[in-house]
Amino acid sequence: MKSLWDDAAAPAFADDPLQLRVYTSRLLGQEPALVMHGGGNTSVKMQVDHFFGEPEEVLCIKGSGWNLATIEAAGFAPVKLDVLQRLAQLEKLTDTEMVNVQRRAMTDPGAPNPSVEAILHAIIPGTFVDHTHADAVVALSNTPNGEAAVRDIYGGRVLVVPYVMPGFLLARMVYEMSRDLDWSALEGMILLNHGVFSFGDDARTSYERMIKLVSEAEDHLDRRGALKAVTLADEPAAPADLEKLSRVRRKVSQARGGAVVAPLVTTAAARGFAGLDNVGAIANRGPLTPDHVIRTKQLPVIIGDDADRCIDQYATDYEAYFQAHTDGRLKILDPAPRWAVWPGVGTISFGRSMKEAGIVEDISRHTCRAIQWAEALGGWQALPARDLFDVEYWELEQAKLGKAGSEPPLQGRIALVTGAASGIGRACARELRGQGALVTGLDIDAAITGQWSGDDGLGVQCDVTDYAAVQAAVEATVRQFGGLDILVCNAGIFPPSCTIADMDADIWQKAIDINLTSSQRLMQLAAPYLKNGIDAAVVIIASKNVPAPGPGAAAYSVSKAGLTQLARVAAMELAPDGVRVNVLHPNAVFDTALWAPEILAARAEHYGMTIEQYKTNNLLGVEVTAADVAAMAAAMAGPLFRSTTGAQVPVDGGNERVI
Ligand code: ZN
């Protein structure tokens, strides 16, 4: 591991210890092999001026909820140093007491809650203190001879601290161990099964000691051949059983009590790990550090031939683990796994959002690698379940997770919308995303790829009558998000006005192909996944022309009427699998690409109306917008319609012919 210290970037802050603290904290945060997603913490001891002018000694320590990679000065909590140092001398202190006393001792009441390691940072004499959960060091200590190897590598340059619960207990242990200690002879501390501390009187020394300590562990792993013991798959990934993936996701969602996303990870590293003969055994020994338990739980689920049974068994085992360790007052968390090892295929990350699944994926990737390092050093050996349970059910850790707030109605659901680049389709896709769904948008317009790229969206340019392309889009959706719950069949054309007598055969056929047949094929391609969906729903965007047709629009009206009949049959055929199918009949939605201003003006003139009169020519006298249609589509896809299938709902401002 290399130092990222850059003289050109650092000197500008040389007279400001907090800015230097921000700078080297971010250097640590940039390296995922040191810390990930809120892990690790840093501090600086400095003087601040009290309101009445007297200087005060404070420990500015990383605030809870901040990431080292992106931390700012405002992310550090200033706590009176002498208060923290006195806390370390107490025999006992509950977590709640610790948090309360620390908050009262803050010189800035608006700052975030100090890290749970504040007391430990305070008793280390170095001005700057850095703490990480470096993979190499933790993996090394997760082996049978780990402690001996640590002592061998570092000699007397570090204090070796046995595993103990982080927070007050850890601070208390280090306080006892260091009563007669000459700190100046030390470069840092190795916390077995947990991480590394370094310290120094300037930011660079402390940071570079961290890099040095971690590099020494990496060198040790390298000399023992452990770094090379990581298996990477060299064959290209075989097509995965995506229908099974969608079943895994459904089962995990049921255990979780809400829809999860389940992206399939088939990188060479994930497939290499999942292809190991003993993967079921080595993956089931525990996490890299207890700090990860709140994100990943203690263990992944290993997916066997009968995936449902594996996930049921996982939940049963989790409940037994809880019962074995609870004091009777704790409330059990959901028993759903946070990640899966799918032997021979790869790994799956679960989350209520793609962000959460991404965090799980990062942690599981590092875990898979570290397990293989440790295996090469004599065997992967995680902490006992008791220690992991204490962290998983630690009230301070639970508080971090509890801040999520209420979730939108479609959180974690997965949708596919056709014709999503403009008009009603785009409004539907936006509304679904706004309500928490992951959305794949299909459109023939190339603009779709730019509109829906990113982790929680997929934009696919394709012709909805190109069934190979549509199939690829459905499969890409399942691979990226884990399944498919919501289908919005919206793509359509409105051919030029033409009587039956003058009908052009190609125009007729094109309307039938795009407006009707493409939806049948899409439902056919999506059905295997919708059947495994979470509260699965199909929303058909039909037209007022179905209940109230007009002359000159035979191709359009017939294709939309056929689409409506298709939906009615689908409602009956898919009901046994819990898939709802409902139809929306919009009318006169003018804020779409179809209605250029000059066309609108021409139509209004044709009926002898002003544009305003023409737009609001319905019983309620309202202008119907694409957003109105989208809101109804999202409602049909959501819990409001959980008991409704086969319904046809107009969104037209009221029309005498329809009523
Ligand atoms: Zn830690």
PDB file of N, CA, C and O and ligand atoms in Angstrom, residues 117 131 133 194, ligand 1:
ATOM      1  N   GLU A 117     -15.626   5.485  19.249  1.00  0.00           N
ATOM      2  CA  GLU A 117     -14.252   5.276  19.732  1.00  0.00           C
ATOM      3  C   GLU A 117     -13.641   6.552  20.298  1.00  0.00           C
ATOM      4  O   GLU A 117     -12.429   6.637  20.477  1.00  0.00           O
ATOM      5  N   HIS A 131      -7.647   5.423  12.646  1.00  0.00           N
ATOM      6  CA  HIS A 131      -8.097   4.049  12.894  1.00  0.00           C
ATOM      7  C   HIS A 131      -8.778   3.497  11.643  1.00  0.00           C
ATOM      8  O   HIS A 131      -9.681   4.138  11.091  1.00  0.00           O
ATOM      9  N   HIS A 133      -9.947  -0.423   9.443  1.00  0.00           N
ATOM     10  CA  HIS A 133     -10.233  -1.862   9.546  1.00  0.00           C
ATOM     11  C   HIS A 133      -9.517  -2.579   8.400  1.00  0.00           C
ATOM     12  O   HIS A 133     -10.106  -3.381   7.686  1.00  0.00           O
ATOM     13  N   HIS A 194     -10.204  -6.862  14.528  1.00  0.00           N
ATOM     14  CA  HIS A 194     -10.929  -5.596  14.435  1.00  0.00           C
ATOM     15  C   HIS A 194     -10.230  -4.587  13.511  1.00  0.00           C
ATOM     16  O   HIS A 194     -10.814  -4.170  12.524  1.00  0.00           O
TER      17      HIS A 194
HETATM   18 ZN    ZN B   1     -13.157   0.071  14.493  1.00  0.00          ZN
END
